[in-house]
Amino acid sequence: QADATASGDWQGLLDAGAIVLPPGCGACAGLGAGTIKAGEVGIAATNRNFKGRMGDRNGIVYLASPAVVAASAAAGKIVPPSSYRDA
């Protein structure tokens, strides 16, 4: 986090709407902004998922690598990290 803060990347994620949570399972434990609600879409770098694990069964949670999650948070939609490699 210190490196991301120094480079300005951390602020970029916050400006894009990222929510800082303590290490661990934020959504399935109901931490931070809570769980995924019906009709909401989220992306997580967890290693497993099943309907209702991170909230309402009618919410959608995509699983991705940490790099894809970070790039997607900055973009506000799911994108590959290569979108930011030469930026």
GROMACS .gro file of N, CA, C and O in nm:
model
  348
    1GLN      N    1   0.083  -0.119   0.000
    1GLN     CA    2   0.000   0.000   0.000
    1GLN      C    3   0.087   0.125   0.000
    1GLN      O    4   0.051   0.225  -0.062
    2ALA      N    5   0.200   0.121   0.069
    2ALA     CA    6   0.288   0.238   0.074
    2ALA      C    7   0.337   0.275  -0.066
    2ALA      O    8   0.339   0.393  -0.103
    3ASP      N    9   0.377   0.174  -0.145
    3ASP     CA   10   0.423   0.201  -0.281
    3ASP      C   11   0.310   0.258  -0.367
    3ASP      O   12   0.330   0.350  -0.445
    4ALA      N   13   0.190   0.201  -0.352
    4ALA     CA   14   0.075   0.248  -0.430
    4ALA      C   15   0.038   0.390  -0.390
    4ALA      O   16  -0.002   0.471  -0.475
    5THR      N   17   0.052   0.423  -0.262
    5THR     CA   18   0.024   0.559  -0.217
    5THR      C   19   0.126   0.656  -0.274
    5THR      O   20   0.090   0.763  -0.325
    6ALA      N   21   0.254   0.618  -0.268
    6ALA     CA   22   0.361   0.705  -0.317
    6ALA      C   23   0.349   0.732  -0.467
    6ALA      O   24   0.377   0.843  -0.513
    7SER      N   25   0.304   0.632  -0.543
    7SER     CA   26   0.294   0.649  -0.688
    7SER      C   27   0.165   0.718  -0.730
    7SER      O   28   0.149   0.756  -0.846
    8GLY      N   29   0.070   0.731  -0.638
    8GLY     CA   30  -0.060   0.791  -0.671
    8GLY      C   31  -0.165   0.689  -0.712
    8GLY      O   32  -0.281   0.724  -0.730
    9ASP      N   33  -0.124   0.562  -0.726
    9ASP     CA   34  -0.219   0.458  -0.768
    9ASP      C   35  -0.328   0.435  -0.664
    9ASP      O   36  -0.443   0.410  -0.698
   10TRP      N   37  -0.291   0.443  -0.537
   10TRP     CA   38  -0.389   0.420  -0.430
   10TRP      C   39  -0.502   0.522  -0.438
   10TRP      O   40  -0.620   0.489  -0.431
   11GLN      N   41  -0.465   0.649  -0.455
   11GLN     CA   42  -0.566   0.753  -0.466
   11GLN      C   43  -0.651   0.734  -0.591
   11GLN      O   44  -0.772   0.760  -0.590
   12GLY      N   45  -0.590   0.687  -0.698
   12GLY     CA   46  -0.666   0.659  -0.820
   12GLY      C   47  -0.773   0.554  -0.798
   12GLY      O   48  -0.885   0.567  -0.848
   13LEU      N   49  -0.740   0.450  -0.721
   13LEU     CA   50  -0.839   0.347  -0.689
   13LEU      C   51  -0.951   0.405  -0.602
   13LEU      O   52  -1.069   0.379  -0.626
   14LEU      N   53  -0.914   0.485  -0.503
   14LEU     CA   54  -1.015   0.547  -0.417
   14LEU      C   55  -1.105   0.640  -0.497
   14LEU      O   56  -1.228   0.641  -0.480
   15ASP      N   57  -1.046   0.718  -0.587
   15ASP     CA   58  -1.124   0.810  -0.671
   15ASP      C   59  -1.220   0.734  -0.762
   15ASP      O   60  -1.326   0.785  -0.798
   16ALA      N   61  -1.182   0.611  -0.800
   16ALA     CA   62  -1.266   0.530  -0.887
   16ALA      C   63  -1.376   0.458  -0.810
   16ALA      O   64  -1.460   0.391  -0.868
   17GLY      N   65  -1.374   0.472  -0.676
   17GLY     CA   66  -1.481   0.412  -0.596
   17GLY      C   67  -1.441   0.289  -0.518
   17GLY      O   68  -1.526   0.224  -0.457
   18ALA      N   69  -1.312   0.253  -0.518
   18ALA     CA   70  -1.268   0.138  -0.440
   18ALA      C   71  -1.295   0.163  -0.292
   18ALA      O   72  -1.288   0.277  -0.245
   19ILE      N   73  -1.326   0.059  -0.222
   19ILE     CA   74  -1.354   0.068  -0.079
   19ILE      C   75  -1.246  -0.010  -0.005
   19ILE      O   76  -1.225  -0.129  -0.033
   20VAL      N   77  -1.178   0.054   0.086
   20VAL     CA   78  -1.071  -0.010   0.161
   20VAL      C   79  -1.130  -0.093   0.273
   20VAL      O   80  -1.210  -0.043   0.353
   21LEU      N   81  -1.093  -0.220   0.278
   21LEU     CA   82  -1.139  -0.311   0.381
   21LEU      C   83  -1.019  -0.372   0.451
   21LEU      O   84  -0.910  -0.378   0.394
   22PRO      N   85  -1.036  -0.421   0.572
   22PRO     CA   86  -0.926  -0.491   0.636
   22PRO      C   87  -0.897  -0.622   0.562
   22PRO      O   88  -0.985  -0.673   0.493
   23PRO      N   89  -0.775  -0.674   0.575
   23PRO     CA   90  -0.745  -0.801   0.509
   23PRO      C   91  -0.843  -0.909   0.553
   23PRO      O   92  -0.884  -0.914   0.669
   24GLY      N   93  -0.883  -0.991   0.460
   24GLY     CA   94  -0.977  -1.099   0.490
   24GLY      C   95  -1.094  -1.096   0.395
   24GLY      O   96  -1.091  -1.031   0.291
   25CYS      N   97  -1.197  -1.162   0.432
   25CYS     CA   98  -1.314  -1.177   0.346
   25CYS      C   99  -1.417  -1.068   0.379
   25CYS      O  100  -1.503  -1.087   0.464
   26GLY      N  101  -1.406  -0.954   0.312
   26GLY     CA  102  -1.494  -0.842   0.340
   26GLY      C  103  -1.640  -0.865   0.307
   26GLY      O  104  -1.727  -0.851   0.393
   27ALA      N  105  -1.668  -0.903   0.185
   27ALA     CA  106  -1.808  -0.915   0.144
   27ALA      C  107  -1.880  -1.030   0.214
   27ALA      O  108  -1.991  -1.012   0.264
   28CYS      N  109  -1.818  -1.147   0.222
   28CYS     CA  110  -1.891  -1.260   0.281
   28CYS      C  111  -1.903  -1.246   0.432
   28CYS      O  112  -1.988  -1.308   0.493
   29ALA      N  113  -1.818  -1.161   0.492
   29ALA     CA  114  -1.830  -1.137   0.636
   29ALA      C  115  -1.915  -1.012   0.664
   29ALA      O  116  -1.940  -0.978   0.778
   30GLY      N  117  -1.958  -0.943   0.559
   30GLY     CA  118  -2.041  -0.824   0.575
   30GLY      C  119  -1.964  -0.704   0.625
   30GLY      O  120  -2.021  -0.615   0.687
   31LEU      N  121  -1.834  -0.697   0.598
   31LEU     CA  122  -1.752  -0.584   0.643
   31LEU      C  123  -1.761  -0.467   0.545
   31LEU      O  124  -1.800  -0.483   0.431
   32GLY      N  125  -1.717  -0.352   0.589
   32GLY     CA  126  -1.710  -0.236   0.500
   32GLY      C  127  -1.845  -0.194   0.449
   32GLY      O  128  -1.936  -0.163   0.525
   33ALA      N  129  -1.860  -0.196   0.318
   33ALA     CA  130  -1.985  -0.151   0.256
   33ALA      C  131  -2.093  -0.258   0.262
   33ALA      O  132  -2.202  -0.238   0.211
   34GLY      N  133  -2.064  -0.371   0.324
   34GLY     CA  134  -2.165  -0.476   0.335
   34GLY      C  135  -2.153  -0.579   0.226
   34GLY      O  136  -2.047  -0.596   0.166
   35THR      N  137  -2.261  -0.647   0.201
   35THR     CA  138  -2.260  -0.756   0.104
   35THR      C  139  -2.324  -0.712  -0.027
   35THR      O  140  -2.389  -0.608  -0.034
   36ILE      N  141  -2.309  -0.796  -0.128
   36ILE     CA  142  -2.369  -0.771  -0.259
   36ILE      C  143  -2.521  -0.784  -0.246
   36ILE      O  144  -2.572  -0.881  -0.192
   37LYS      N  145  -2.590  -0.685  -0.295
   37LYS     CA  146  -2.737  -0.684  -0.290
   37LYS      C  147  -2.792  -0.739  -0.422
   37LYS      O  148  -2.722  -0.749  -0.521
   38ALA      N  149  -2.919  -0.771  -0.424
   38ALA     CA  150  -2.985  -0.819  -0.545
   38ALA      C  151  -2.966  -0.718  -0.657
   38ALA      O  152  -2.985  -0.598  -0.636
   39GLY      N  153  -2.922  -0.765  -0.773
   39GLY     CA  154  -2.902  -0.678  -0.888
   39GLY      C  155  -2.767  -0.610  -0.893
   39GLY      O  156  -2.731  -0.553  -0.995
   40GLU      N  157  -2.689  -0.613  -0.785
   40GLU     CA  158  -2.556  -0.553  -0.786
   40GLU      C  159  -2.455  -0.648  -0.848
   40GLU      O  160  -2.475  -0.770  -0.850
   41VAL      N  161  -2.348  -0.591  -0.898
   41VAL     CA  162  -2.240  -0.668  -0.958
   41VAL      C  163  -2.111  -0.633  -0.887
   41VAL      O  164  -2.084  -0.515  -0.860
   42GLY      N  165  -2.033  -0.735  -0.855
   42GLY     CA  166  -1.904  -0.713  -0.789
   42GLY      C  167  -1.798  -0.801  -0.852
   42GLY      O  168  -1.828  -0.892  -0.929
   43ILE      N  169  -1.674  -0.772  -0.818
   43ILE     CA  170  -1.562  -0.854  -0.864
   43ILE      C  171  -1.471  -0.875  -0.744
   43ILE      O  172  -1.451  -0.783  -0.663
   44ALA      N  173  -1.420  -0.996  -0.728
   44ALA     CA  174  -1.340  -1.029  -0.612
   44ALA      C  175  -1.222  -1.117  -0.652
   44ALA      O  176  -1.229  -1.191  -0.750
   45ALA      N  177  -1.117  -1.108  -0.574
   45ALA     CA  178  -0.997  -1.189  -0.598
   45ALA      C  179  -0.993  -1.308  -0.503
   45ALA      O  180  -0.888  -1.353  -0.463
   46THR      N  181  -1.109  -1.357  -0.467
   46THR     CA  182  -1.117  -1.473  -0.381
   46THR      C  183  -1.097  -1.600  -0.463
   46THR      O  184  -1.095  -1.595  -0.585
   47ASN      N  185  -1.085  -1.713  -0.397
   47ASN     CA  186  -1.059  -1.836  -0.471
   47ASN      C  187  -1.181  -1.922  -0.492
   47ASN      O  188  -1.172  -2.029  -0.551
   48ARG      N  189  -1.297  -1.878  -0.445
   48ARG     CA  190  -1.419  -1.957  -0.467
   48ARG      C  191  -1.542  -1.868  -0.453
   48ARG      O  192  -1.538  -1.762  -0.391
   49ASN      N  193  -1.650  -1.916  -0.509
   49ASN     CA  194  -1.775  -1.842  -0.500
   49ASN      C  195  -1.889  -1.939  -0.527
   49ASN      O  196  -1.874  -2.039  -0.596
   50PHE      N  197  -2.002  -1.911  -0.472
   50PHE     CA  198  -2.125  -1.982  -0.503
   50PHE      C  199  -2.240  -1.887  -0.474
   50PHE      O  200  -2.222  -1.787  -0.403
   51LYS      N  201  -2.355  -1.912  -0.531
   51LYS     CA  202  -2.469  -1.821  -0.519
   51LYS      C  203  -2.496  -1.789  -0.372
   51LYS      O  204  -2.509  -1.878  -0.290
   52GLY      N  205  -2.499  -1.661  -0.343
   52GLY     CA  206  -2.531  -1.616  -0.209
   52GLY      C  207  -2.413  -1.608  -0.113
   52GLY      O  208  -2.428  -1.559  -0.001
   53ARG      N  209  -2.295  -1.652  -0.153
   53ARG     CA  210  -2.181  -1.651  -0.062
   53ARG      C  211  -2.143  -1.510  -0.018
   53ARG      O  212  -2.105  -1.487   0.095
   54MET      N  213  -2.152  -1.415  -0.109
   54MET     CA  214  -2.112  -1.277  -0.077
   54MET      C  215  -2.232  -1.184  -0.064
   54MET      O  216  -2.218  -1.063  -0.073
   55GLY      N  217  -2.348  -1.242  -0.046
   55GLY     CA  218  -2.467  -1.160  -0.030
   55GLY      C  219  -2.589  -1.225  -0.092
   55GLY      O  220  -2.603  -1.347  -0.092
   56ASP      N  221  -2.673  -1.144  -0.151
   56ASP     CA  222  -2.798  -1.190  -0.209
   56ASP      C  223  -2.772  -1.288  -0.324
   56ASP      O  224  -2.681  -1.268  -0.404
   57ARG      N  225  -2.854  -1.390  -0.332
   57ARG     CA  226  -2.839  -1.490  -0.439
   57ARG      C  227  -2.862  -1.430  -0.578
   57ARG      O  228  -2.824  -1.488  -0.678
   58ASN      N  229  -2.926  -1.314  -0.584
   58ASN     CA  230  -2.953  -1.250  -0.713
   58ASN      C  231  -2.851  -1.141  -0.746
   58ASN      O  232  -2.871  -1.065  -0.839
   59GLY      N  233  -2.744  -1.134  -0.671
   59GLY     CA  234  -2.632  -1.048  -0.705
   59GLY      C  235  -2.533  -1.128  -0.790
   59GLY      O  236  -2.537  -1.251  -0.791
   60ILE      N  237  -2.447  -1.060  -0.861
   60ILE     CA  238  -2.349  -1.127  -0.946
   60ILE      C  239  -2.210  -1.092  -0.897
   60ILE      O  240  -2.177  -0.975  -0.880
   61VAL      N  241  -2.129  -1.195  -0.874
   61VAL     CA  242  -1.991  -1.175  -0.831
   61VAL      C  243  -1.900  -1.249  -0.928
   61VAL      O  244  -1.911  -1.370  -0.945
   62TYR      N  245  -1.811  -1.175  -0.993
   62TYR     CA  246  -1.712  -1.233  -1.081
   62TYR      C  247  -1.584  -1.257  -1.002
   62TYR      O  248  -1.548  -1.177  -0.917
   63LEU      N  249  -1.515  -1.367  -1.030
   63LEU     CA  250  -1.387  -1.395  -0.968
   63LEU      C  251  -1.277  -1.364  -1.068
   63LEU      O  252  -1.288  -1.396  -1.186
   64ALA      N  253  -1.170  -1.300  -1.020
   64ALA     CA  254  -1.061  -1.260  -1.109
   64ALA      C  255  -0.931  -1.251  -1.029
   64ALA      O  256  -0.932  -1.256  -0.906
   65SER      N  257  -0.823  -1.233  -1.099
   65SER     CA  258  -0.694  -1.216  -1.034
   65SER      C  259  -0.689  -1.078  -0.967
   65SER      O  260  -0.764  -0.988  -1.003
   66PRO      N  261  -0.599  -1.061  -0.870
   66PRO     CA  262  -0.586  -0.929  -0.808
   66PRO      C  263  -0.555  -0.818  -0.910
   66PRO      O  264  -0.604  -0.706  -0.895
   67ALA      N  265  -0.477  -0.849  -1.013
   67ALA     CA  266  -0.445  -0.748  -1.114
   67ALA      C  267  -0.570  -0.705  -1.191
   67ALA      O  268  -0.590  -0.587  -1.219
   68VAL      N  269  -0.656  -0.800  -1.226
   68VAL     CA  270  -0.780  -0.768  -1.297
   68VAL      C  271  -0.874  -0.690  -1.206
   68VAL      O  272  -0.937  -0.593  -1.248
   69VAL      N  273  -0.881  -0.729  -1.079
   69VAL     CA  274  -0.967  -0.656  -0.984
   69VAL      C  275  -0.921  -0.511  -0.970
   69VAL      O  276  -1.001  -0.419  -0.974
   70ALA      N  277  -0.790  -0.490  -0.956
   70ALA     CA  278  -0.738  -0.353  -0.941
   70ALA      C  279  -0.763  -0.270  -1.066
   70ALA      O  280  -0.809  -0.156  -1.057
   71ALA      N  281  -0.736  -0.327  -1.183
   71ALA     CA  282  -0.759  -0.254  -1.308
   71ALA      C  283  -0.907  -0.222  -1.325
   71ALA      O  284  -0.945  -0.113  -1.367
   72SER      N  285  -0.992  -0.316  -1.288
   72SER     CA  286  -1.137  -0.298  -1.300
   72SER      C  287  -1.188  -0.192  -1.204
   72SER      O  288  -1.276  -0.113  -1.238
   73ALA      N  289  -1.131  -0.188  -1.083
   73ALA     CA  290  -1.171  -0.085  -0.987
   73ALA      C  291  -1.137   0.053  -1.041
   73ALA      O  292  -1.216   0.146  -1.030
   74ALA      N  293  -1.020   0.066  -1.102
   74ALA     CA  294  -0.979   0.195  -1.157
   74ALA      C  295  -1.065   0.235  -1.277
   74ALA      O  296  -1.095   0.353  -1.295
   75ALA      N  297  -1.105   0.137  -1.357
   75ALA     CA  298  -1.182   0.166  -1.478
   75ALA      C  299  -1.332   0.178  -1.452
   75ALA      O  300  -1.405   0.236  -1.532
   76GLY      N  301  -1.380   0.119  -1.344
   76GLY     CA  302  -1.523   0.120  -1.317
   76GLY      C  303  -1.599   0.015  -1.395
   76GLY      O  304  -1.721   0.014  -1.398
   77LYS      N  305  -1.527  -0.075  -1.459
   77LYS     CA  306  -1.586  -0.188  -1.532
   77LYS      C  307  -1.477  -0.295  -1.541
   77LYS      O  308  -1.359  -0.267  -1.517
   78ILE      N  309  -1.515  -0.417  -1.576
   78ILE     CA  310  -1.416  -0.524  -1.581
   78ILE      C  311  -1.328  -0.506  -1.705
   78ILE      O  312  -1.378  -0.503  -1.818
   79VAL      N  313  -1.198  -0.492  -1.680
   79VAL     CA  314  -1.099  -0.473  -1.787
   79VAL      C  315  -0.974  -0.554  -1.752
   79VAL      O  316  -0.949  -0.584  -1.636
   80PRO      N  317  -0.892  -0.585  -1.853
   80PRO     CA  318  -0.766  -0.653  -1.825
   80PRO      C  319  -0.663  -0.555  -1.771
   80PRO      O  320  -0.669  -0.435  -1.800
   81PRO      N  321  -0.566  -0.603  -1.692
   81PRO     CA  322  -0.464  -0.514  -1.639
   81PRO      C  323  -0.378  -0.452  -1.748
   81PRO      O  324  -0.318  -0.347  -1.728
   82SER      N  325  -0.375  -0.513  -1.865
   82SER     CA  326  -0.295  -0.457  -1.975
   82SER      C  327  -0.347  -0.320  -2.017
   82SER      O  328  -0.275  -0.244  -2.079
   83SER      N  329  -0.469  -0.286  -1.977
   83SER     CA  330  -0.524  -0.153  -2.007
   83SER      C  331  -0.442  -0.044  -1.942
   83SER      O  332  -0.448   0.072  -1.983
   84TYR      N  333  -0.366  -0.079  -1.837
   84TYR     CA  334  -0.292   0.021  -1.760
   84TYR      C  335  -0.141   0.004  -1.766
   84TYR      O  336  -0.068   0.080  -1.706
   85ARG      N  337  -0.091  -0.093  -1.839
   85ARG     CA  338   0.053  -0.120  -1.841
   85ARG      C  339   0.135  -0.003  -1.894
   85ARG      O  340   0.239   0.030  -1.842
   86ASP      N  341   0.089   0.059  -2.000
   86ASP     CA  342   0.166   0.167  -2.063
   86ASP      C  343   0.109   0.304  -2.031
   86ASP      O  344   0.148   0.402  -2.093
   87ALA      N  345   0.017   0.310  -1.935
   87ALA     CA  346  -0.048   0.437  -1.903
   87ALA      C  347   0.046   0.528  -1.825
   87ALA      O  348   0.139   0.491  -1.766
   0.00000   0.00000   0.00000
